[in-house]
Coordinates of C-alpha atoms and ligand atoms in Angstrom, one line a residue:
M1 CA -20.2 -11.0 -3.6
P2 CA -18.5 -10.1 -6.9
P3 CA -15.0 -11.4 -7.6
M4 CA -12.2 -9.1 -6.5
G5 CA -11.2 -6.6 -9.1
G6 CA -7.5 -6.4 -8.5
G7 CA -6.6 -10.1 -8.2
P8 CA -4.9 -12.1 -10.9
M9 CA -8.1 -12.2 -12.8
G10 CA -8.6 -8.4 -12.6
R11 CA -5.1 -7.4 -13.6
G12 CA -4.3 -10.4 -15.7
Y13 CA -1.1 -12.5 -15.8
L14 CA 2.2 -11.2 -17.1
T15 CA 2.0 -10.0 -20.6
E16 CA 4.5 -11.2 -23.2
E17 CA 6.1 -7.8 -23.1
E18 CA 6.4 -7.8 -19.3
K19 CA 7.9 -11.3 -19.5
A20 CA 10.5 -10.2 -22.0
N21 CA 11.4 -7.1 -20.0
A22 CA 10.9 -8.3 -16.4
P23 CA 14.3 -9.6 -15.5
K24 CA 16.0 -6.5 -16.8
V25 CA 17.2 -4.2 -14.1
T26 CA 17.2 -0.7 -15.5
W27 CA 19.7 2.0 -14.4
P28 CA 17.0 4.6 -13.5
L29 CA 15.4 1.9 -11.3
V30 CA 18.6 1.1 -9.5
K31 CA 19.4 4.8 -9.2
R32 CA 16.0 5.4 -7.7
I33 CA 16.5 2.6 -5.2
F34 CA 19.8 4.0 -4.1
S35 CA 18.3 7.4 -3.7
Y36 CA 16.4 5.9 -0.7
L37 CA 19.6 4.6 0.7
L38 CA 21.5 7.8 0.3
P39 CA 20.5 9.3 3.7
Y40 CA 22.3 6.3 5.3
W41 CA 25.5 6.6 3.3
K42 CA 27.7 6.8 6.4
Q43 CA 26.3 3.6 7.8
L44 CA 26.5 2.1 4.3
A45 CA 30.2 3.1 4.1
V46 CA 30.9 1.3 7.3
V47 CA 29.0 -1.8 6.1
L48 CA 31.0 -1.6 2.9
A49 CA 34.3 -1.5 4.8
C50 CA 33.2 -4.4 7.0
I51 CA 32.3 -6.4 4.0
V52 CA 35.6 -5.8 2.2
V53 CA 37.7 -6.6 5.3
S54 CA 35.7 -9.7 6.3
S55 CA 35.7 -11.0 2.7
I56 CA 39.4 -10.7 2.4
L57 CA 40.0 -12.1 5.9
G58 CA 37.7 -15.0 5.0
L59 CA 40.0 -16.0 2.2
L60 CA 43.2 -16.0 4.2
P61 CA 42.7 -19.4 5.9
S62 CA 42.5 -21.0 2.5
V63 CA 45.9 -19.3 1.5
L64 CA 47.4 -20.3 4.8
T65 CA 46.4 -24.0 4.2
G66 CA 49.1 -24.1 1.5
R67 CA 51.8 -23.0 4.0
I68 CA 50.4 -25.3 6.7
I69 CA 50.9 -28.2 4.3
D70 CA 54.2 -27.1 2.7
E71 CA 56.0 -25.5 5.6
G72 CA 54.3 -27.1 8.6
L73 CA 53.5 -30.7 7.6
I74 CA 55.9 -31.5 4.7
G75 CA 58.6 -29.2 6.1
Q76 CA 58.0 -30.9 9.6
N77 CA 58.3 -27.5 11.4
L78 CA 56.1 -27.8 14.5
R79 CA 56.5 -24.2 15.6
M80 CA 55.6 -22.8 12.2
L81 CA 52.6 -25.3 12.1
I82 CA 51.3 -24.0 15.4
I83 CA 51.8 -20.3 14.4
L84 CA 50.0 -20.9 11.1
I85 CA 47.1 -22.7 12.7
V86 CA 46.7 -20.1 15.4
A87 CA 46.9 -17.3 12.7
S88 CA 44.4 -19.1 10.6
L89 CA 41.9 -19.5 13.5
G90 CA 42.5 -15.9 14.5
V91 CA 41.8 -14.6 11.1
S92 CA 38.7 -16.7 10.9
L93 CA 37.4 -15.4 14.2
G94 CA 38.2 -11.8 13.2
S95 CA 36.3 -12.1 10.0
N96 CA 33.3 -13.5 11.8
L97 CA 33.3 -10.8 14.4
I98 CA 33.4 -8.1 11.7
G99 CA 30.5 -10.0 10.1
V100 CA 28.4 -9.6 13.3
A101 CA 29.0 -5.8 13.3
E102 CA 28.1 -5.6 9.6
S103 CA 24.9 -7.6 10.1
Y104 CA 23.8 -5.3 12.9
L105 CA 24.3 -2.2 10.8
N106 CA 22.7 -3.8 7.8
N107 CA 19.6 -4.6 9.7
W108 CA 19.6 -1.1 11.1
I109 CA 19.7 0.4 7.6
A110 CA 17.1 -2.1 6.3
Q111 CA 14.6 -1.2 9.1
H112 CA 15.1 2.5 8.5
L113 CA 14.7 2.2 4.8
S114 CA 11.4 0.3 5.2
F115 CA 10.3 2.9 7.9
D116 CA 10.9 5.6 5.2
L117 CA 9.1 3.7 2.5
R118 CA 6.2 2.9 4.7
N119 CA 5.7 6.5 5.8
K120 CA 6.1 7.8 2.3
M121 CA 3.6 5.3 0.9
Y122 CA 1.1 6.0 3.7
G123 CA 1.5 9.7 3.2
H124 CA 1.0 9.3 -0.5
L125 CA -2.1 7.2 0.0
Q126 CA -3.5 9.8 2.3
K127 CA -3.3 12.3 -0.6
M128 CA -5.0 10.0 -3.1
S129 CA -8.4 11.0 -4.3
Q130 CA -11.6 9.3 -3.2
G131 CA -11.8 7.8 -6.7
F132 CA -8.6 5.8 -6.1
F133 CA -10.1 4.2 -3.0
T134 CA -13.4 3.4 -4.6
S135 CA -11.7 1.7 -7.5
S136 CA -8.8 0.0 -5.8
N137 CA -8.7 -3.4 -4.2
Q138 CA -8.1 -2.9 -0.5
G139 CA -6.1 -6.1 -0.3
D140 CA -3.7 -4.9 -2.9
I141 CA -3.2 -1.6 -1.0
I142 CA -2.5 -3.5 2.3
T143 CA -0.1 -5.9 0.6
R144 CA 1.9 -3.1 -0.8
M145 CA 2.0 -1.3 2.5
T146 CA 3.0 -4.4 4.4
S147 CA 4.6 -7.4 2.8
D148 CA 6.1 -5.7 -0.3
I149 CA 7.9 -3.2 1.9
S150 CA 9.0 -5.9 4.3
G151 CA 10.3 -7.7 1.3
V152 CA 12.6 -4.9 0.4
E153 CA 14.3 -5.2 3.8
R154 CA 15.7 -8.4 2.5
V155 CA 17.3 -6.5 -0.4
V156 CA 19.5 -4.6 2.1
T157 CA 20.1 -7.3 4.6
I158 CA 20.7 -10.1 2.2
T159 CA 20.8 -9.2 -1.5
F160 CA 22.9 -6.1 -1.2
T161 CA 25.5 -7.6 1.2
S162 CA 25.7 -10.8 -0.7
I163 CA 26.4 -9.2 -3.9
L164 CA 29.2 -7.1 -2.5
S165 CA 30.9 -9.7 -0.3
N166 CA 30.6 -12.5 -2.9
S167 CA 32.0 -10.3 -5.6
I168 CA 34.9 -9.3 -3.5
T169 CA 35.6 -12.9 -2.4
L170 CA 35.4 -14.0 -6.0
I171 CA 37.7 -11.3 -7.4
C172 CA 40.3 -11.9 -4.7
A173 CA 40.1 -15.6 -5.1
V174 CA 40.7 -15.4 -8.8
V175 CA 43.6 -13.0 -8.4
I176 CA 45.3 -15.3 -5.8
M177 CA 44.7 -18.4 -7.9
Y178 CA 46.4 -16.8 -10.9
R179 CA 49.3 -15.8 -8.7
E180 CA 49.7 -19.4 -7.5
N181 CA 49.5 -21.1 -10.9
W182 CA 47.9 -19.8 -14.1
I183 CA 47.1 -23.2 -15.7
L184 CA 45.3 -24.5 -12.6
A185 CA 43.6 -21.1 -12.1
T186 CA 42.3 -21.2 -15.7
V187 CA 41.0 -24.8 -15.3
G188 CA 39.1 -23.6 -12.1
V189 CA 37.8 -20.4 -13.8
L190 CA 36.6 -22.3 -16.9
I191 CA 34.2 -24.4 -14.8
I192 CA 32.4 -21.3 -13.5
P193 CA 30.5 -20.2 -16.7
L194 CA 28.8 -23.5 -16.8
F195 CA 26.7 -22.4 -13.9
T196 CA 25.0 -19.6 -15.8
I197 CA 22.8 -21.8 -18.1
P198 CA 20.6 -23.3 -15.4
T199 CA 20.6 -20.0 -13.5
R200 CA 19.2 -18.1 -16.4
W201 CA 16.4 -20.6 -16.7
A202 CA 15.7 -20.4 -13.0
G203 CA 15.8 -16.6 -13.0
K204 CA 13.1 -16.3 -15.7
T205 CA 10.8 -19.0 -14.2
R206 CA 11.1 -17.5 -10.7
W207 CA 10.3 -14.0 -11.9
T208 CA 7.1 -15.2 -13.4
L209 CA 6.2 -17.3 -10.4
T210 CA 6.9 -14.4 -8.0
R211 CA 4.6 -12.1 -9.8
E212 CA 1.9 -14.7 -10.0
A213 CA 2.3 -15.6 -6.3
Q214 CA 2.1 -11.9 -5.4
E215 CA -1.1 -11.4 -7.3
C216 CA -2.5 -14.5 -5.8
N217 CA -1.6 -13.2 -2.4
D218 CA -3.4 -9.9 -3.2
E219 CA -6.4 -12.0 -4.1
I220 CA -6.3 -13.9 -0.8
N221 CA -5.9 -10.7 1.1
G222 CA -8.9 -9.3 -0.8
I223 CA -11.1 -12.2 0.0
L224 CA -10.1 -12.0 3.7
N225 CA -10.7 -8.3 3.8
E226 CA -14.1 -8.6 2.1
T227 CA -15.4 -11.6 3.8
L228 CA -14.0 -11.1 7.3
S229 CA -15.2 -7.5 7.7
V230 CA -18.3 -7.0 9.7
S231 CA -20.5 -6.0 6.9
G232 CA -19.0 -8.6 4.5
Q233 CA -19.7 -11.3 7.1
L234 CA -23.2 -10.1 7.4
L235 CA -23.8 -10.3 3.7
V236 CA -22.2 -13.8 3.6
K237 CA -24.4 -15.0 6.4
L238 CA -27.6 -13.5 5.1
F239 CA -27.1 -14.9 1.6
G240 CA -26.0 -18.2 3.0
K241 CA -22.7 -17.9 1.0
E242 CA -20.4 -19.5 3.6
E243 CA -19.7 -22.5 1.5
H244 CA -19.2 -20.5 -1.7
E245 CA -16.8 -18.1 0.1
Y246 CA -15.0 -21.1 1.7
N247 CA -14.5 -22.7 -1.7
R248 CA -13.3 -19.4 -3.2
Y249 CA -10.8 -19.1 -0.4
V250 CA -9.6 -22.7 -0.7
D251 CA -9.2 -22.3 -4.5
A252 CA -7.1 -19.2 -4.1
N253 CA -5.1 -20.9 -1.3
R254 CA -4.5 -24.0 -3.3
K255 CA -3.3 -21.9 -6.2
M256 CA -0.9 -20.1 -3.8
I257 CA 0.7 -23.3 -2.4
G258 CA 1.1 -24.6 -6.0
L259 CA 2.9 -21.5 -6.9
H260 CA 5.1 -21.6 -3.8
I261 CA 6.1 -25.2 -4.5
K262 CA 6.9 -24.4 -8.1
E263 CA 8.8 -21.3 -7.0
S264 CA 11.0 -23.2 -4.6
M265 CA 11.6 -26.0 -7.1
A266 CA 12.7 -23.6 -9.8
G267 CA 15.6 -22.8 -7.4
R268 CA 16.3 -26.4 -6.4
W269 CA 17.0 -27.8 -9.9
F270 CA 19.9 -25.7 -10.6
I271 CA 21.4 -26.3 -7.2
V272 CA 21.6 -29.9 -8.2
V273 CA 23.6 -29.0 -11.4
I274 CA 25.9 -26.7 -9.5
N275 CA 26.6 -29.2 -6.8
T276 CA 27.6 -31.8 -9.4
F277 CA 30.0 -29.3 -10.9
S278 CA 31.4 -28.4 -7.5
S279 CA 32.6 -32.0 -7.0
V280 CA 34.0 -32.2 -10.5
G281 CA 36.2 -29.1 -10.0
P282 CA 38.6 -30.2 -7.2
M283 CA 39.1 -33.6 -9.0
L284 CA 40.1 -31.8 -12.2
L285 CA 42.6 -29.6 -10.2
Y286 CA 44.1 -32.6 -8.5
L287 CA 44.4 -34.4 -11.9
V288 CA 45.9 -31.4 -13.8
G289 CA 48.0 -30.4 -10.8
G290 CA 49.3 -34.0 -10.5
I291 CA 50.2 -34.2 -14.2
L292 CA 51.9 -30.8 -13.9
I293 CA 54.0 -31.9 -10.8
M294 CA 54.8 -35.3 -12.1
K295 CA 55.4 -34.5 -15.8
Y296 CA 56.3 -30.8 -16.3
D297 CA 56.5 -28.3 -13.4
S298 CA 58.6 -29.3 -10.5
T299 CA 58.2 -25.9 -8.7
L300 CA 54.5 -26.6 -8.1
T301 CA 54.0 -27.9 -4.5
V302 CA 51.3 -30.0 -2.9
G303 CA 50.5 -27.0 -0.8
D304 CA 50.0 -24.9 -3.9
I305 CA 47.4 -27.4 -5.3
S306 CA 45.7 -27.5 -1.9
V307 CA 45.5 -23.6 -1.9
L308 CA 43.9 -23.7 -5.4
V309 CA 41.5 -26.5 -4.4
A310 CA 40.6 -24.6 -1.2
L311 CA 40.1 -21.3 -3.1
L312 CA 38.0 -23.1 -5.8
G313 CA 35.9 -24.5 -2.9
R314 CA 35.6 -20.9 -1.6
M315 CA 34.5 -19.7 -5.0
Y316 CA 31.6 -22.1 -5.5
G317 CA 29.7 -20.6 -2.6
P318 CA 29.9 -17.0 -3.9
V319 CA 29.2 -18.0 -7.6
N320 CA 26.3 -20.1 -6.5
S321 CA 25.1 -17.2 -4.3
L322 CA 25.7 -14.6 -7.0
L323 CA 23.7 -16.5 -9.5
N324 CA 21.0 -17.0 -6.9
I325 CA 21.3 -13.4 -6.1
Q326 CA 20.4 -12.6 -9.7
V327 CA 17.0 -14.3 -9.0
E328 CA 16.8 -12.6 -5.6
W329 CA 17.7 -9.3 -7.1
I330 CA 15.1 -9.6 -9.8
R331 CA 12.6 -10.6 -7.1
S332 CA 13.5 -7.5 -5.2
M333 CA 13.2 -5.4 -8.3
A334 CA 9.7 -6.7 -8.7
L335 CA 8.9 -5.5 -5.2
F336 CA 10.5 -2.1 -5.7
T337 CA 8.6 -1.8 -9.0
R338 CA 5.3 -2.5 -7.2
I339 CA 6.1 0.1 -4.5
F340 CA 7.2 2.7 -7.0
E341 CA 4.1 2.1 -9.0
Y342 CA 2.2 3.4 -6.0
F343 CA 4.6 6.3 -5.5
D344 CA 4.1 7.3 -9.1
M345 CA 0.4 7.3 -9.0
P346 CA -0.5 11.0 -9.7
V347 CA -2.2 12.8 -6.8
E348 CA -5.3 13.9 -8.8
I349 CA -6.7 16.3 -6.2
Q350 CA -4.1 18.6 -4.6
N351 CA -3.5 22.2 -3.7
A352 CA -2.9 24.5 -6.6
P353 CA 0.6 26.0 -6.3
D354 CA -1.0 29.4 -5.8
A355 CA -3.9 28.2 -3.7
V356 CA -5.9 31.0 -2.1
V357 CA -6.6 31.1 1.7
P358 CA -9.3 33.7 2.3
A359 CA -9.4 35.4 5.7
T360 CA -13.0 34.5 6.3
A361 CA -15.6 32.1 4.8
N362 CA -19.3 32.7 4.2
G363 CA -20.4 29.5 2.5
N364 CA -21.7 30.8 -0.8
V365 CA -21.7 28.0 -3.3
V366 CA -22.2 28.3 -7.0
F367 CA -22.4 25.5 -9.6
K368 CA -21.7 26.8 -13.1
N369 CA -22.4 24.4 -16.0
V370 CA -20.9 21.6 -14.0
Q371 CA -20.2 18.3 -15.9
F372 CA -19.0 15.2 -14.2
S373 CA -18.3 11.6 -15.0
Y374 CA -16.5 8.9 -12.8
N375 CA -15.4 7.2 -16.0
P376 CA -15.4 8.3 -19.6
E377 CA -18.1 5.9 -20.6
R378 CA -20.9 7.5 -18.7
Q379 CA -21.6 11.1 -17.9
I380 CA -23.2 11.5 -14.5
L381 CA -23.8 15.3 -14.2
K382 CA -24.8 17.3 -17.2
N383 CA -24.8 21.0 -17.0
V384 CA -25.7 21.6 -13.4
N385 CA -26.3 25.2 -12.4
F386 CA -27.4 26.5 -9.0
E387 CA -26.5 29.0 -6.3
L388 CA -26.6 28.6 -2.6
K389 CA -26.3 32.0 -0.8
S390 CA -24.8 32.2 2.6
G391 CA -27.4 31.6 5.3
N392 CA -29.8 29.8 3.0
S393 CA -30.5 26.1 2.5
I394 CA -31.1 24.0 -0.5
A395 CA -32.7 20.5 -0.6
I396 CA -31.7 18.2 -3.3
V397 CA -34.3 15.5 -4.2
G398 CA -34.5 13.0 -7.0
P399 CA -34.6 9.3 -7.8
S400 CA -31.9 7.0 -6.6
G401 CA -28.8 7.1 -8.8
S402 CA -29.7 10.5 -10.3
G403 CA -26.5 12.1 -9.1
K404 CA -27.4 13.8 -5.8
S405 CA -24.4 12.5 -3.8
T406 CA -22.1 13.2 -6.7
I407 CA -23.1 16.9 -6.6
I408 CA -22.2 17.3 -3.0
N409 CA -18.9 15.4 -3.4
L410 CA -17.7 18.1 -5.8
I411 CA -17.9 20.9 -3.2
P412 CA -15.2 19.6 -0.8
R413 CA -13.3 18.3 -3.9
L414 CA -13.6 14.6 -3.1
Y415 CA -13.8 14.6 -6.9
D416 CA -13.0 17.4 -9.4
V417 CA -15.4 18.6 -12.0
C418 CA -14.9 17.5 -15.6
G419 CA -16.4 20.7 -17.0
G420 CA -17.7 24.0 -15.7
E421 CA -16.8 25.0 -12.2
V422 CA -17.9 24.9 -8.6
T423 CA -17.1 28.1 -6.6
F424 CA -17.0 28.6 -2.9
D425 CA -17.3 32.3 -1.9
G426 CA -16.7 33.2 -5.5
I427 CA -13.5 31.3 -5.9
D428 CA -13.2 28.1 -8.0
V429 CA -12.7 25.3 -5.4
R430 CA -9.7 24.1 -7.4
K431 CA -8.0 27.4 -6.7
L432 CA -8.8 27.4 -3.0
D433 CA -6.5 25.9 -0.3
L434 CA -7.8 22.4 0.3
E435 CA -7.4 22.5 4.0
F436 CA -9.3 25.8 4.1
L437 CA -12.1 24.4 1.9
R438 CA -12.5 21.2 3.9
R439 CA -12.3 22.9 7.3
N440 CA -15.2 25.1 6.3
I441 CA -17.4 22.2 5.1
G442 CA -19.0 19.6 7.3
I443 CA -20.6 16.5 5.8
V444 CA -22.9 14.1 7.5
S445 CA -22.9 11.3 5.0
Q446 CA -25.3 8.5 4.4
E447 CA -22.9 5.9 5.7
T448 CA -21.9 7.2 9.1
Y449 CA -18.3 6.1 10.0
L450 CA -17.2 6.0 13.6
F451 CA -13.8 4.7 14.6
N452 CA -13.5 1.9 17.0
G453 CA -13.1 3.9 20.2
T454 CA -15.2 5.8 22.7
I455 CA -17.9 8.3 21.9
R456 CA -15.6 11.0 23.2
E457 CA -12.7 10.0 21.0
N458 CA -15.0 10.0 18.0
L459 CA -16.3 13.5 18.9
L460 CA -12.8 14.8 19.5
Y461 CA -11.8 13.8 16.0
A462 CA -13.6 16.9 14.9
K463 CA -12.1 19.2 17.5
P464 CA -9.2 17.7 19.5
D465 CA -9.2 20.6 22.1
A466 CA -13.0 20.6 22.8
T467 CA -13.9 21.1 26.4
E468 CA -16.2 18.8 28.3
E469 CA -18.9 21.5 28.1
E470 CA -18.5 21.8 24.4
L471 CA -18.9 18.1 24.0
I472 CA -22.0 18.0 26.1
E473 CA -23.5 21.0 24.3
A474 CA -22.9 19.3 20.9
C475 CA -24.5 16.1 22.1
K476 CA -27.5 18.1 23.4
K477 CA -27.9 19.9 20.1
A478 CA -27.6 16.6 18.2
N479 CA -30.2 15.1 20.4
I480 CA -27.9 12.3 21.6
Y481 CA -27.2 13.5 25.1
D482 CA -30.0 11.5 26.8
F483 CA -28.6 8.4 25.3
V484 CA -25.0 9.3 26.4
Q485 CA -26.2 10.0 29.9
N486 CA -28.0 6.7 30.1
Q487 CA -24.8 4.8 29.3
E488 CA -22.8 3.6 32.3
Q489 CA -19.6 5.0 30.9
G490 CA -21.2 8.1 29.5
L491 CA -19.0 9.8 26.8
D492 CA -16.4 7.0 27.4
T493 CA -18.7 4.3 26.1
M494 CA -17.1 2.2 23.4
V495 CA -18.9 2.4 20.0
G496 CA -17.5 -0.9 18.7
N497 CA -16.0 -1.8 15.4
R498 CA -17.2 1.0 13.0
G499 CA -19.8 2.0 15.6
L500 CA -21.7 -1.2 15.3
K501 CA -22.6 -1.3 18.9
L502 CA -24.9 1.6 18.3
S503 CA -28.1 1.8 16.3
G504 CA -28.2 3.6 12.9
G505 CA -30.0 6.5 14.5
E506 CA -27.6 6.9 17.4
K507 CA -24.6 6.8 15.0
Q508 CA -26.2 9.5 12.9
R509 CA -26.8 11.7 15.9
I510 CA -23.2 11.2 17.1
S511 CA -22.0 12.2 13.6
I512 CA -24.2 15.3 13.8
A513 CA -22.7 16.1 17.2
R514 CA -19.3 15.6 15.6
I515 CA -20.1 18.0 12.8
L516 CA -21.5 20.6 15.2
L517 CA -18.2 20.5 17.1
K518 CA -16.3 21.0 13.8
D519 CA -18.6 24.1 13.4
P520 CA -18.1 24.5 9.6
V521 CA -19.6 27.4 7.6
L522 CA -21.4 25.0 5.2
F523 CA -23.3 22.0 6.4
I524 CA -24.1 19.1 4.1
F525 CA -26.5 16.4 5.0
D526 CA -26.8 13.3 2.9
E527 CA -29.9 11.9 4.5
A528 CA -29.9 8.2 4.8
T529 CA -32.3 6.4 2.6
S530 CA -32.5 3.5 5.0
A531 CA -35.6 3.6 7.1
L532 CA -35.2 4.4 10.7
D533 CA -38.0 4.1 13.2
S534 CA -40.2 7.2 13.6
I535 CA -38.8 8.1 17.0
S536 CA -35.2 8.0 15.7
E537 CA -36.3 9.9 12.6
K538 CA -37.9 12.5 14.8
K539 CA -34.8 12.9 17.0
I540 CA -32.6 13.3 14.0
Q541 CA -35.0 15.8 12.5
E542 CA -35.0 17.8 15.7
A543 CA -31.2 17.9 15.6
I544 CA -31.0 18.9 11.9
D545 CA -33.9 21.4 11.8
P546 CA -32.3 24.2 13.8
I547 CA -29.1 23.9 11.6
I548 CA -31.1 24.1 8.4
H549 CA -32.9 27.2 9.6
S550 CA -29.9 29.0 10.9
R551 CA -26.9 27.9 8.9
T552 CA -25.9 27.6 5.2
S553 CA -26.7 24.1 4.3
I554 CA -27.3 21.6 1.5
L555 CA -29.4 18.5 2.1
I556 CA -30.0 15.5 0.1
A557 CA -33.5 14.9 1.4
H558 CA -35.8 11.9 1.5
R559 CA -38.2 13.2 4.2
L560 CA -40.8 15.9 3.6
S561 CA -40.0 17.7 6.8
T562 CA -36.4 18.2 5.8
I563 CA -37.5 19.3 2.3
L564 CA -40.0 21.8 3.7
A565 CA -37.3 23.3 5.9
A566 CA -35.1 24.3 2.9
D567 CA -35.3 27.6 1.1
E568 CA -35.1 26.1 -2.3
I569 CA -35.6 22.6 -3.7
L570 CA -33.7 21.2 -6.6
V571 CA -35.1 18.1 -8.3
I572 CA -32.4 16.1 -10.0
K573 CA -33.1 13.6 -12.7
D574 CA -30.4 11.8 -14.8
G575 CA -27.7 14.2 -13.7
E576 CA -29.7 17.3 -14.6
I577 CA -31.7 19.8 -12.6
A578 CA -35.1 19.0 -13.9
E579 CA -37.1 21.3 -11.6
R580 CA -36.4 23.9 -9.0
G581 CA -38.5 26.1 -6.6
T582 CA -40.4 25.9 -3.4
H583 CA -42.5 23.0 -2.3
T584 CA -45.8 24.7 -3.3
E585 CA -44.4 25.9 -6.6
L586 CA -43.1 22.5 -7.5
L587 CA -46.4 20.8 -6.5
D588 CA -48.3 23.2 -8.6
D589 CA -46.1 22.4 -11.6
G590 CA -47.2 18.8 -11.4
G591 CA -43.9 17.4 -12.6
I592 CA -41.4 14.9 -11.2
Y593 CA -41.5 16.5 -7.8
Q594 CA -45.2 15.8 -7.5
E595 CA -44.6 12.3 -8.6
L596 CA -41.9 11.9 -5.9
Y597 CA -44.1 13.5 -3.4
E598 CA -46.8 11.0 -4.0
T599 CA -44.6 8.0 -4.1
Q600 CA -41.9 8.8 -1.6
F601 CA -42.5 11.8 0.6
G602 CA -46.2 11.0 0.8
K603 CA -45.3 7.9 2.7
A604 CA -43.0 9.9 4.9
L605 CA -45.9 12.4 5.5
V606 CA -48.1 9.6 6.8
Q607 CA -45.4 8.7 9.2
E608 CA -44.8 12.2 10.3
Ligands
ATP701 P1 -28.9 7.6 -3.9 O1 -30.0 8.5 -3.6 O2 -29.2 6.2 -4.2 O3 -27.8 7.8 -2.9 P2 -27.6 9.5 -5.8 O4 -28.6 10.3 -6.5 O5 -26.9 10.1 -4.6 O6 -28.3 8.1 -5.3 P3 -25.0 9.1 -6.8 O7 -24.4 8.4 -5.7 O8 -24.6 10.5 -7.0 O9 -26.6 9.0 -6.9 O10 -24.6 8.3 -8.1 C1 -24.9 8.7 -9.4 C2 -24.5 7.7 -10.4 O11 -23.1 7.6 -10.4 C3 -25.0 6.3 -10.1 O12 -25.4 5.7 -11.3 C4 -23.8 5.5 -9.5 O13 -23.8 4.2 -10.0 C5 -22.6 6.2 -10.2 N1 -21.5 6.3 -9.2 C6 -21.5 6.7 -8.0 N2 -20.2 6.7 -7.4 C7 -19.4 6.1 -8.4 C8 -18.0 5.8 -8.4 N3 -17.2 6.0 -7.4 N4 -17.5 5.3 -9.6 C9 -18.4 5.1 -10.6 N5 -19.7 5.4 -10.6 C10 -20.2 5.9 -9.5

């Protein structure tokens, strides 16, 4: 199994440029984040009011401490002492009760924000082209859908609230301190900037570590997705790679815990520094306050010094938190950036603004000078021209990797052409309404995909309002009805994870029944190359044959009987139509077709 493409190895670590820019929070980014909060402005306004009130109330007990000391204790006024103590407790209780209401609303907003982001991302992913899913790491997609979006809930519940409440507390505390005594207030305030140095260091380190941990997490998710899927496990078992995969997982896991430990330590060191400063502060105030009382300022009271010490004590928390918040905030920005990266991915295949919705569909398909490449390095289709008239059928044959599946992928716009055009009923498919186009095309692909549910649920996916009779009719036509009838649960038989409880042939016939229920104008069969036993082959053939004869169809054919049923045969080689004609014409030409006939179809002929 190849290493995951999107893990740290695939995307690389932070570039120097990213490192220099990462901690910066740009205004457009903040504006964009707030645009998602805008629908909840009423709730936010209430939260804001709660924060302001509870922050101010939270400071009052500290201010009351001064009066408790001066008027209650030193003034020996018991009545006043009791009133002040009760007032202080009441204010404290009120502030906490408001905090409860604020926390409820906060969580409500956070959950609704993540609900919106999840839906938006899922909706956007649904619009992404097939190319995105073939080239993306599934683990990365799941991480962004789940843990990244959960992470932003924290921004609202913790980061956003903390910034506000701590800023308000800090501003009010500074104002009150200056009103009490400007000299002591200045001493207290001067200690604060000393916190910034270790915080800056922690901010940068944590930013890098967060990105690395996230990439590592993507890698782990990727490994789990790949190796714990049914087919992944099968591959691991059959190649005896259990130990190799185990070691790969352990390595990624070890890297992850290392990063987590480093990440939490980056935060711890500066807490040590801050804690040291926080014990120095009060002592300095007592010293300077004492000198002021004893030597210079007789109006300063013990109560005043206590208020300042208490307020300084109240400031360390918010400062500490605000500095931590910077790290938290940057972390959150990283999450938002990752989410927005996905939102900003262009939807390559979408409806043209003036998309046409014809009244009826006939299924005429024309390829005009079609060029196509999945990536710029390699051209896959070179100048493909052919026409499929309504009611006719075309068989596409050719060596593996010649571009047969690519050709049919262009018709329902799973990919768009790079040159030339594909028309459906005379209109360029890029100008047609996508829903109309895809509704009129039915594909039975090589890899049959069935959802983990019952046969009935899988069939109803094509036509949710199909009647029981219609389901049975489709099963009969697809040659699967005998099988269904023999099951104890009939149509309600579970097919297992991705249909794995069924054989390859049964799955294919169910997918044929599903396409018959969809009843498109154009049928496309990408015949499986994997060998089925001759009975299964025959059953599938019997299901497909009437469709080929009566409906407009394109078949990527590997079996002679399917090829013979088509009106025209296209032989593809290296992305070009090398030969075309009927079976006899092509055999007479003695070219690639004859070669294929002798090597591939000849074998099939023996079986048939
Ligand atoms: P087969 O008979 O084996 O199914 P095919 O003729 O249908 O083969 P295609 O699946 O059309 O061949 O592939 C044509 C070429 O394009 C192959 O070389 C393949 O490796 C390449 N290719 C197919 N899908 C992609 C993709 N999503 N991204 C990049 N290259 C691709």
